[in-house]
Coordinates of C-alpha atoms and ligand atoms in Angstrom, one line a residue:
Chain G
M1 CA 94.3 65.4 109.5
D2 CA 90.9 66.9 110.2
A3 CA 88.8 67.3 107.3
E4 CA 88.6 71.0 107.3
L5 CA 92.4 71.4 107.7
K6 CA 92.8 68.8 104.8
E7 CA 90.7 71.2 102.6
L8 CA 93.2 73.9 103.4
Y9 CA 96.4 72.1 103.2
Q10 CA 95.6 69.9 100.1
Q11 CA 98.5 67.9 99.0
V12 CA 99.0 70.1 95.8
I13 CA 99.6 72.9 98.2
L14 CA 101.7 71.0 100.2
D15 CA 103.8 69.9 97.2
H16 CA 104.2 73.4 95.8
N17 CA 105.2 74.7 99.2
K18 CA 108.0 72.1 99.3
N19 CA 109.0 72.4 95.7
P20 CA 107.9 75.9 94.5
R21 CA 107.8 76.5 90.8
N22 CA 109.3 79.6 89.2
F23 CA 111.2 80.2 92.5
K24 CA 113.9 82.4 91.2
K25 CA 114.6 85.9 90.0
I26 CA 114.3 86.3 86.1
E27 CA 116.9 88.2 84.5
N28 CA 114.8 89.7 81.6
A29 CA 112.0 90.8 83.9
N30 CA 110.8 94.4 83.1
H31 CA 108.1 94.6 85.8
F32 CA 108.5 94.1 89.4
A33 CA 106.6 94.6 92.7
E34 CA 107.4 93.7 96.3
G35 CA 104.5 92.4 98.3
Y36 CA 104.3 92.5 102.1
N37 CA 101.7 91.1 104.7
P38 CA 102.4 93.0 107.8
L39 CA 100.3 90.5 109.7
C40 CA 102.9 87.8 109.4
G41 CA 105.9 89.7 108.0
D42 CA 105.9 87.9 104.8
R43 CA 107.7 89.5 101.8
L44 CA 107.1 88.5 98.3
N45 CA 109.1 89.7 95.2
I46 CA 107.2 89.0 91.8
Y47 CA 109.2 89.4 88.6
V48 CA 107.5 89.7 85.2
E49 CA 108.6 90.0 81.7
L50 CA 105.7 91.4 79.7
E51 CA 105.7 91.3 75.8
G52 CA 103.0 93.0 73.8
G53 CA 100.5 92.6 76.7
R54 CA 101.4 88.9 77.5
I55 CA 103.1 87.5 80.3
K56 CA 106.1 86.0 78.7
D57 CA 107.6 85.0 82.0
I58 CA 107.0 85.3 85.6
S59 CA 108.9 84.3 88.8
F60 CA 109.0 85.0 92.5
Q61 CA 111.2 85.1 95.6
G62 CA 110.6 85.6 99.3
S63 CA 109.5 84.0 102.5
G64 CA 105.9 83.0 103.4
C65 CA 103.7 80.4 104.7
A66 CA 102.8 77.2 102.8
I67 CA 99.5 79.0 101.5
S68 CA 101.2 82.1 100.2
K69 CA 104.3 80.2 98.7
A70 CA 102.1 77.5 97.1
S71 CA 99.6 80.3 95.8
A72 CA 102.7 82.2 94.1
S73 CA 103.9 78.8 92.8
L74 CA 100.6 77.8 91.3
M75 CA 99.9 81.4 90.0
S76 CA 103.1 81.8 88.3
S77 CA 102.8 78.3 86.4
I78 CA 99.1 79.2 85.4
V79 CA 99.5 82.8 84.2
K80 CA 102.6 82.2 82.1
G81 CA 101.7 83.0 78.5
L82 CA 98.4 84.6 79.3
P83 CA 97.4 88.1 78.2
V84 CA 97.5 90.5 81.2
E85 CA 93.7 91.1 81.2
E86 CA 93.1 87.4 81.4
A87 CA 95.3 87.2 84.4
E88 CA 93.5 89.9 86.0
R89 CA 90.2 88.3 85.4
L90 CA 91.5 85.1 86.9
F91 CA 92.5 87.1 90.0
E92 CA 89.0 88.4 90.3
K93 CA 87.6 84.9 90.4
F94 CA 90.2 83.6 92.5
Q95 CA 89.5 86.4 95.0
A96 CA 85.8 85.6 94.8
V97 CA 86.5 81.9 95.6
I98 CA 88.9 82.3 98.6
T99 CA 86.5 84.8 100.2
G100 CA 83.5 82.6 99.8
K101 CA 81.7 84.9 97.5
I102 CA 81.6 82.1 94.9
T103 CA 80.6 78.7 96.0
D104 CA 79.1 76.8 93.3
E105 CA 81.0 74.0 91.9
E106 CA 80.8 74.9 88.3
N107 CA 82.3 78.3 89.0
I108 CA 85.1 76.9 91.1
E109 CA 86.1 74.4 88.5
E110 CA 86.6 77.1 86.0
L111 CA 89.7 78.0 88.1
G112 CA 91.4 74.7 87.3
K113 CA 94.3 73.9 89.5
L114 CA 93.7 76.9 91.5
A115 CA 90.6 75.5 92.8
V116 CA 92.6 73.8 95.5
F117 CA 92.6 77.1 97.3
A118 CA 88.7 77.0 97.8
G119 CA 89.4 75.7 101.3
V120 CA 90.8 79.0 102.3
K121 CA 87.4 80.6 102.7
E122 CA 87.0 78.7 106.0
F123 CA 90.1 80.5 107.4
P124 CA 89.5 84.2 107.0
S125 CA 92.9 85.0 108.6
R126 CA 94.4 83.1 105.7
V127 CA 92.8 84.8 102.8
K128 CA 95.5 87.4 102.7
C129 CA 98.2 84.7 102.5
A130 CA 96.5 83.4 99.4
S131 CA 96.0 86.5 97.7
L132 CA 99.4 88.3 98.3
A133 CA 101.1 86.9 95.2
W134 CA 98.2 88.0 93.1
H135 CA 98.0 91.4 94.5
T136 CA 101.8 91.7 94.0
M137 CA 101.5 90.6 90.6
I138 CA 98.9 93.2 89.7
A139 CA 101.2 95.8 91.2
A140 CA 103.9 94.5 89.1
F141 CA 102.0 95.0 85.8
K142 CA 101.8 98.7 86.6
Q143 CA 105.3 98.9 87.8
E144 CA 108.0 99.3 85.2
E145 CA 111.6 97.6 85.6
K146 CA 113.2 100.3 87.3
S147 CA 112.4 98.8 90.7
V148 CA 114.1 95.5 89.5
S149 CA 117.3 97.3 88.7
T150 CA 117.4 98.9 92.0
E151 CA 117.3 95.7 93.6
Chain A
M1 CA 118.5 72.5 134.1
A2 CA 117.7 69.3 135.6
T3 CA 119.1 70.2 139.1
E4 CA 116.7 73.2 138.9
I5 CA 113.8 70.9 138.5
I6 CA 114.8 68.8 141.4
N7 CA 115.1 71.9 143.4
N8 CA 111.7 73.2 142.3
N9 CA 110.0 69.9 143.4
K10 CA 111.6 70.1 146.8
R11 CA 110.3 73.7 147.4
K12 CA 106.8 72.5 145.9
S13 CA 105.7 70.9 149.1
T14 CA 102.9 73.5 150.2
G15 CA 100.0 72.1 148.3
F16 CA 99.9 74.0 144.9
D17 CA 97.3 72.0 143.3
V18 CA 97.0 72.6 139.5
N19 CA 93.8 70.5 139.0
K20 CA 92.1 72.6 141.7
I21 CA 93.2 75.7 140.0
R22 CA 92.2 74.6 136.5
A23 CA 88.8 73.7 138.0
D24 CA 88.4 77.6 138.8
F25 CA 88.9 78.5 135.1
P26 CA 85.6 77.5 133.2
I27 CA 87.0 78.1 129.7
L28 CA 89.6 75.4 130.2
K29 CA 86.7 72.9 129.7
E30 CA 86.1 74.0 126.3
I31 CA 86.4 71.6 123.3
I32 CA 88.2 73.0 120.3
H33 CA 87.9 71.4 116.8
G34 CA 86.9 68.1 118.8
K35 CA 90.1 68.3 121.1
P36 CA 90.4 69.6 124.7
L37 CA 91.6 73.3 124.7
C38 CA 95.3 73.4 125.4
Y39 CA 95.6 77.0 126.1
L40 CA 99.3 78.1 125.5
D41 CA 98.7 81.8 124.7
N42 CA 98.9 83.1 128.1
A43 CA 101.4 86.0 127.2
A44 CA 98.6 87.5 125.0
T45 CA 96.0 87.3 127.5
T46 CA 95.3 85.0 130.4
Q47 CA 91.9 83.2 131.1
K48 CA 89.7 84.3 133.8
P49 CA 88.9 82.5 136.9
Q50 CA 85.1 82.1 137.9
A51 CA 85.6 84.5 140.8
V52 CA 86.6 87.4 138.4
I53 CA 83.5 86.5 136.0
D54 CA 81.2 86.5 139.1
T55 CA 82.7 89.7 140.4
I56 CA 81.8 91.6 137.0
V57 CA 78.3 89.9 136.9
K58 CA 77.6 90.8 140.5
Y59 CA 78.7 94.4 139.8
Y60 CA 76.4 94.9 136.9
T61 CA 73.6 92.9 138.6
S62 CA 73.6 94.7 141.9
Q63 CA 76.1 97.4 142.4
N64 CA 76.4 99.5 139.2
A65 CA 76.4 103.3 139.9
N66 CA 78.9 105.9 138.9
I67 CA 81.6 106.6 141.4
H68 CA 82.9 109.5 143.4
R69 CA 80.6 112.4 144.3
G70 CA 77.4 110.2 144.6
V71 CA 75.6 110.5 147.8
H72 CA 73.2 107.6 147.1
Y73 CA 73.7 104.1 148.4
L74 CA 74.9 102.5 145.2
S75 CA 77.3 105.1 144.3
E76 CA 78.9 104.9 147.8
L77 CA 79.0 101.0 147.3
A78 CA 80.6 101.1 143.9
T79 CA 83.1 103.7 145.0
K80 CA 84.1 101.7 148.0
E81 CA 84.5 98.5 145.8
F82 CA 86.5 100.7 143.2
E83 CA 88.8 102.1 145.8
D84 CA 89.2 98.9 147.6
A85 CA 90.6 97.6 144.2
R86 CA 93.1 100.4 144.3
T87 CA 94.3 99.4 147.8
K88 CA 94.6 95.7 146.6
V89 CA 96.9 96.9 143.7
K90 CA 98.9 98.9 146.1
D91 CA 99.4 96.1 148.5
F92 CA 100.2 93.7 145.7
I93 CA 103.1 95.7 144.4
N94 CA 103.8 97.3 147.9
A95 CA 103.4 100.7 146.8
S96 CA 103.5 103.3 149.7
S97 CA 100.3 104.8 149.0
E98 CA 97.0 104.6 146.9
K99 CA 98.1 107.9 145.6
E100 CA 100.7 106.1 143.4
I101 CA 98.1 103.8 141.8
I102 CA 96.6 105.2 138.6
F103 CA 94.1 103.1 136.5
T104 CA 94.4 103.2 132.9
R105 CA 93.2 100.9 130.0
G106 CA 96.3 98.9 130.0
T107 CA 100.1 98.9 129.8
T108 CA 99.8 100.7 126.6
E109 CA 97.9 103.7 127.9
S110 CA 100.1 103.7 131.1
I111 CA 103.3 104.2 128.8
N112 CA 101.5 106.7 126.6
L113 CA 100.4 108.7 129.8
V114 CA 104.1 109.0 130.9
A115 CA 105.5 109.8 127.5
N116 CA 102.8 112.5 127.1
V117 CA 103.5 114.3 130.5
F118 CA 107.1 113.8 130.1
N119 CA 106.9 115.6 126.8
K120 CA 104.7 118.4 128.1
A121 CA 106.8 118.9 131.3
I122 CA 110.3 117.7 130.8
L123 CA 111.6 116.9 127.3
K124 CA 113.4 119.3 125.2
D125 CA 115.1 119.1 122.0
G126 CA 118.1 117.0 122.0
D127 CA 116.9 115.0 125.1
E128 CA 117.4 111.2 124.8
I129 CA 115.3 108.2 126.1
I130 CA 116.7 104.8 126.4
I131 CA 114.8 101.8 125.6
S132 CA 115.8 98.2 124.6
A133 CA 115.9 96.2 121.4
M134 CA 113.3 93.9 122.9
E135 CA 110.5 96.3 123.5
H136 CA 107.0 95.7 122.7
H137 CA 105.6 98.4 120.2
S138 CA 104.0 100.0 123.0
N139 CA 107.2 101.0 124.3
I140 CA 108.5 102.1 121.0
V141 CA 105.7 104.0 119.3
P142 CA 104.8 106.5 122.1
W143 CA 108.2 108.0 122.2
Q144 CA 108.3 108.0 118.3
L145 CA 105.2 110.2 118.4
I146 CA 106.8 112.7 120.5
Q147 CA 109.6 112.6 118.0
D148 CA 107.0 114.2 115.6
Q149 CA 107.1 117.2 117.7
K150 CA 110.5 117.6 119.4
K151 CA 114.0 116.4 118.4
I152 CA 114.1 113.6 120.9
K153 CA 116.6 110.6 120.5
L154 CA 115.7 107.2 121.3
R155 CA 118.8 105.2 122.2
I156 CA 118.4 101.4 121.9
I157 CA 120.1 98.9 124.3
P158 CA 121.2 96.1 122.0
I159 CA 120.7 92.4 122.7
D160 CA 123.0 89.4 122.2
D161 CA 122.1 86.1 120.3
N162 CA 120.8 84.7 123.5
G163 CA 118.2 87.4 123.8
E164 CA 119.9 89.3 126.8
I165 CA 120.6 92.9 126.9
I166 CA 124.1 93.9 126.5
F167 CA 124.9 95.7 129.9
D168 CA 128.1 97.3 129.0
E169 CA 126.4 98.8 126.0
F170 CA 123.5 100.2 128.1
I171 CA 126.0 101.9 130.5
K172 CA 127.6 103.7 127.4
L173 CA 124.3 105.1 126.3
I174 CA 123.7 107.0 129.5
N175 CA 124.7 110.5 129.3
E176 CA 123.5 114.1 130.7
K177 CA 120.9 114.3 128.0
T178 CA 119.1 111.0 129.2
K179 CA 115.8 111.9 130.6
L180 CA 114.2 108.4 131.2
I181 CA 115.0 104.7 130.8
S182 CA 111.9 102.9 129.8
I183 CA 112.5 99.1 129.6
V184 CA 110.6 95.8 129.5
Y185 CA 110.9 93.7 132.7
V186 CA 110.1 90.6 130.9
S187 CA 110.3 90.2 127.1
N188 CA 106.9 88.8 125.7
S189 CA 108.7 87.3 122.6
L190 CA 111.8 86.0 124.1
G191 CA 111.0 85.5 127.6
T192 CA 114.0 87.2 129.0
I193 CA 113.9 88.5 132.4
N194 CA 116.0 91.7 132.4
P195 CA 118.3 92.6 135.0
V196 CA 116.0 95.5 136.1
E197 CA 117.7 95.9 139.6
R198 CA 120.9 96.6 138.1
I199 CA 119.5 99.0 135.4
I200 CA 117.6 101.0 138.0
E201 CA 120.6 101.1 140.2
E202 CA 122.8 102.3 137.5
A203 CA 120.3 104.9 136.2
H204 CA 119.8 106.2 139.8
R205 CA 123.3 106.7 140.1
H206 CA 122.8 109.4 137.2
N207 CA 119.4 110.6 138.8
I208 CA 117.4 109.1 135.7
P209 CA 114.0 107.8 136.4
V210 CA 113.2 104.3 135.2
L211 CA 109.8 103.1 133.7
L212 CA 109.4 99.3 133.8
D213 CA 107.0 97.6 131.4
A214 CA 105.9 94.9 133.7
A215 CA 103.1 93.4 131.4
Q216 CA 104.9 90.1 131.4
A217 CA 106.3 90.3 134.8
I218 CA 103.3 91.1 137.1
Q219 CA 101.7 87.7 136.7
H220 CA 105.0 85.7 137.1
I221 CA 107.4 87.7 139.5
K222 CA 106.7 89.1 142.9
I223 CA 107.2 92.8 142.6
D224 CA 107.9 95.1 145.4
V225 CA 108.1 98.6 144.0
Q226 CA 109.7 100.0 147.1
I227 CA 112.7 97.6 147.0
L228 CA 113.0 97.7 143.3
D229 CA 112.9 101.4 143.5
C230 CA 111.5 101.8 140.0
D231 CA 110.0 105.1 139.3
F232 CA 107.1 104.2 137.2
L233 CA 105.6 100.5 136.6
A234 CA 103.2 99.7 133.9
F235 CA 100.8 96.5 133.6
S236 CA 97.6 95.3 132.2
G237 CA 94.9 93.5 134.1
H238 CA 94.1 90.9 131.4
K239 CA 97.6 89.3 131.6
I240 CA 97.1 88.6 135.4
Y241 CA 93.8 86.7 135.1
G242 CA 91.8 90.0 135.3
P243 CA 89.5 91.7 132.8
T244 CA 90.6 93.5 129.5
G245 CA 90.3 97.3 129.5
I246 CA 91.9 97.9 132.8
G247 CA 95.5 98.5 133.6
V248 CA 97.8 100.3 136.1
L249 CA 100.4 102.9 136.1
Y250 CA 102.3 103.1 139.4
G251 CA 104.5 106.1 140.0
K252 CA 106.5 107.4 142.9
E253 CA 104.2 110.1 144.7
K254 CA 106.7 113.0 144.4
L255 CA 107.3 112.3 140.7
L256 CA 103.5 112.2 139.8
E257 CA 102.9 115.4 142.0
S258 CA 105.4 117.3 139.6
L259 CA 103.8 116.1 136.5
P260 CA 101.1 117.9 134.5
P261 CA 97.8 115.9 134.0
F262 CA 97.5 113.6 130.8
L263 CA 93.8 114.1 129.8
G264 CA 91.3 116.6 130.9
G265 CA 87.7 116.1 132.0
G266 CA 85.6 115.1 134.9
D267 CA 86.9 113.5 138.1
M268 CA 90.5 115.0 137.5
I269 CA 89.5 118.3 138.6
S270 CA 88.9 120.0 142.0
K271 CA 87.5 123.4 140.8
V272 CA 86.6 124.5 137.3
T273 CA 85.8 128.0 136.1
F274 CA 86.2 129.2 132.6
E275 CA 89.2 131.2 133.8
K276 CA 91.1 128.6 135.6
T277 CA 90.9 125.1 136.6
T278 CA 92.7 123.5 139.6
Y279 CA 93.4 119.8 139.3
N280 CA 92.3 117.0 141.7
E281 CA 94.9 115.4 144.0
L282 CA 96.7 112.2 143.3
P283 CA 95.7 109.8 141.8
Y284 CA 92.7 111.4 140.5
K285 CA 94.6 114.1 138.6
F286 CA 95.5 111.4 136.1
E287 CA 92.0 109.7 135.8
A288 CA 89.9 111.9 133.6
G289 CA 86.2 110.8 133.1
T290 CA 84.3 107.9 134.2
S291 CA 86.7 105.0 135.0
N292 CA 86.1 101.5 133.8
I293 CA 84.7 100.6 137.2
A294 CA 83.4 96.9 136.6
D295 CA 86.8 95.8 135.4
T296 CA 88.7 97.7 138.0
I297 CA 86.7 95.8 140.6
G298 CA 87.3 92.6 138.6
L299 CA 91.1 93.3 138.6
G300 CA 90.8 93.5 142.4
T301 CA 89.4 90.1 142.5
A302 CA 92.0 88.6 140.2
I303 CA 94.8 90.0 142.4
D304 CA 93.1 88.5 145.4
Y305 CA 92.8 85.2 143.6
V306 CA 96.6 85.3 142.7
S307 CA 97.6 86.5 146.2
Q308 CA 95.7 83.5 147.7
I309 CA 97.7 81.0 145.7
G310 CA 100.7 83.1 146.0
L311 CA 103.2 84.3 143.3
E312 CA 106.2 82.4 144.6
Q313 CA 104.2 79.0 144.3
I314 CA 102.9 80.2 141.0
S315 CA 106.2 80.9 139.7
V316 CA 107.9 77.8 140.9
H317 CA 105.1 75.7 139.0
E318 CA 105.5 77.8 136.0
N319 CA 109.3 77.5 136.0
E320 CA 108.8 73.7 136.2
I321 CA 106.6 73.6 133.2
L322 CA 109.0 76.1 131.4
D323 CA 112.0 73.6 132.1
Y324 CA 110.1 70.7 131.0
A325 CA 108.7 72.5 127.8
T326 CA 112.3 73.7 127.0
E327 CA 113.8 70.2 127.4
S328 CA 111.0 68.5 125.3
L329 CA 111.3 70.9 122.6
L330 CA 115.0 70.7 122.3
Q331 CA 114.5 67.2 121.4
I332 CA 113.0 68.0 118.2
P333 CA 115.9 68.5 115.8
E334 CA 113.7 70.6 113.2
L335 CA 112.9 73.1 115.9
K336 CA 114.9 76.0 117.1
I337 CA 114.2 78.1 120.2
I338 CA 114.7 81.8 119.8
G339 CA 115.7 83.4 123.1
Q340 CA 117.9 81.4 125.4
A341 CA 118.6 83.8 128.2
K342 CA 119.7 82.4 131.3
H343 CA 116.8 84.0 133.2
K344 CA 113.6 83.4 131.5
S345 CA 109.9 83.6 132.2
S346 CA 107.6 81.0 130.9
V347 CA 107.6 82.0 127.3
I348 CA 109.1 80.0 124.5
S349 CA 109.5 81.4 120.9
F350 CA 110.4 78.8 118.4
I351 CA 110.9 78.4 114.6
F352 CA 111.4 75.6 112.1
D353 CA 113.6 75.2 109.3
N354 CA 111.0 74.6 106.7
I355 CA 107.7 75.4 108.3
H356 CA 106.2 78.9 108.5
P357 CA 104.8 79.9 111.9
H358 CA 101.4 80.6 110.5
D359 CA 101.1 76.9 109.1
A360 CA 102.2 75.7 112.6
G361 CA 99.6 77.9 114.3
T362 CA 96.7 76.8 112.0
F363 CA 97.8 73.3 112.0
L364 CA 98.3 73.2 116.0
D365 CA 94.8 74.9 116.4
F366 CA 93.2 71.7 115.1
E367 CA 94.9 69.9 117.8
G368 CA 93.0 72.2 120.2
I369 CA 96.4 74.0 120.9
A370 CA 96.3 77.7 121.1
I371 CA 99.8 79.3 120.5
R372 CA 100.6 82.6 118.9
T373 CA 102.5 83.2 115.7
G374 CA 103.7 86.2 114.3
H375 CA 106.0 89.0 115.5
H376 CA 104.2 89.5 118.9
C377 CA 104.2 93.2 118.5
T378 CA 108.1 93.2 118.6
Q379 CA 109.3 93.6 114.9
P380 CA 112.6 94.9 116.0
V381 CA 113.2 91.6 117.8
M382 CA 112.3 89.7 114.6
D383 CA 114.7 91.9 112.5
R384 CA 117.4 91.3 115.2
F385 CA 117.2 87.5 114.6
N386 CA 116.6 87.9 110.9
I387 CA 113.3 86.1 111.1
P388 CA 109.7 87.2 109.9
A389 CA 107.8 85.5 112.8
T390 CA 108.0 82.9 115.5
S391 CA 105.6 80.6 117.1
R392 CA 105.3 81.2 120.8
A393 CA 104.1 79.0 123.6
S394 CA 103.4 80.8 126.8
F395 CA 102.4 79.1 130.1
A396 CA 100.3 80.2 133.0
M397 CA 99.7 78.8 136.4
Y398 CA 97.0 76.5 135.1
N399 CA 99.2 74.7 132.5
T400 CA 100.4 71.2 132.9
K401 CA 103.1 68.9 131.8
E402 CA 100.5 66.9 130.0
E403 CA 99.7 70.0 127.9
V404 CA 103.3 70.3 127.1
D405 CA 103.2 66.8 125.8
V406 CA 100.1 67.6 123.9
L407 CA 102.1 70.5 122.2
V408 CA 105.2 68.2 121.3
K409 CA 102.9 65.5 120.0
G410 CA 101.1 68.1 117.7
I411 CA 104.5 69.5 116.7
K412 CA 105.8 66.1 115.5
K413 CA 102.5 65.6 113.6
L414 CA 103.1 69.1 112.0
I415 CA 106.5 68.2 110.9
E416 CA 105.5 64.9 109.5
V417 CA 102.7 66.5 107.2
F418 CA 105.0 69.5 106.3
N419 CA 108.3 68.1 105.8
Ligands
LIG1 C1 105.7 93.4 127.2 C2 104.5 94.0 126.8 N1 104.3 95.2 126.8 C3 103.2 96.0 126.5 C4 102.0 95.2 126.2 C5 100.8 95.9 125.8 O1 99.9 95.6 126.7 P1 98.3 96.0 126.5 O2 97.9 95.7 125.0 O3 97.6 95.2 127.4 O4 98.3 97.4 126.5 C6 102.2 93.9 126.1 C7 101.0 93.1 125.7 O5 101.0 92.2 124.7 C8 103.5 93.0 126.5 O6 103.6 91.8 126.2

């Protein structure tokens, strides 16, 4: 593979695409949002169980490209257990990295595993794929469970 | 399919030289991500031959002036070039008069024009328009915009699993409230060639006019509007090797005469006072404002170019590529072709079990291969097949079997990495 392409499709991303983590609907979810990317028709449902301002559990379902699926998978494994504010801060940093606003190694490293998405910045049309899960999660924080039960 | 290929080869004796044609298209020499460009996104837009590029450069270099009404040399020259292009379009589709050729920005504007003037002059609450389930958004949304003002019903001809319209269902949709049948000639996402002759015949038995969206037909199929007997025909210059920003609406003279103008402004009038304005004659009645002169003349050159090679020869070559590509892609077990109509144009939509079209598109781009991924502005088609998107390879006269091989090789590599 071409080097730039390899940066985009890192092994971690390919793995998460093939075997996504938390790819299910959690029964105890009290927050829910549906994400939609009209550009590619991708749909993503995010289920969150919040307890005392913390993400007790989180999962997702839907169809999407490798980038969006891996992003949802990695995001769900990383934010599980975090306070909501911390997840929101993480998203801001993530967004800055994938849009190329933060490029210094040190800052990127702070993202931990999420740093594998840094290659996305070279592919402007794919930024939305990487951020769909995050946007949807943030929306879910604000949306009470009634959407879930209408599912 | 195999016998068809043999037949094609037999007919192909009159010296269609794909390498000679390729040499006319400078962009085909581009290197993309270190690989030779393999341009298979022709349904989105075709590349331009040098002759078209030269025409536009020449126009701005030595002919530019506003047309009509000018008395100076350049204005007369530009007017002549512009009107010559209209004659070329007229001859190309065998319209009976230049009055029937209206220049627009493209297929989209052509359909919007018809929708607008039909809304003004013909449509009433309760009327119905028939379209099909495989329309491009540009033949859906203009009708929906009317629905904001009037109670117009859109009736949709359903399609089957192969991507063909169900003709019997179409017949059932026709009734005394039907005011227009507006249908795509060739589907841009499925490749289906619709039985437009039969549709028009059926419609005319009920005195219903028919608009054909020929955006994907004009560059592949010889169209004679008098034989077809369609009432309107819309197409875009950029899909037939011409510039963007220029398109055509053909309409039968009598019908156009009976319809009110679309936009108001200069050029479309014959006399203006503050009390009353009389409209110009056809086709100018429908061409308000300064036209896209350079690109119109460029379209004329594109039509000359296509005519020189001959649409018949072009379609023989393209069908050969289509058959070869279809056979090659069917060899890949992980791949499924969406749209298996009996009569197809050179468009192949495909999906994979486990690979999303966007990943395919990005991956193949790095092999120098340009394909399109997404819903192709036909979301109802995606819904019909229960898929979010497809990958689409579409072929033009300059594509080769070698390029199909490059695509197949790229896809095999893709499957290796993603599966
Ligand atoms: C079948 C069909 N109809 C209409 C259009 C719209 O053409 P344009 O965008 O040039 O107006 C297209 C182009 O994508 C098409 O493929």
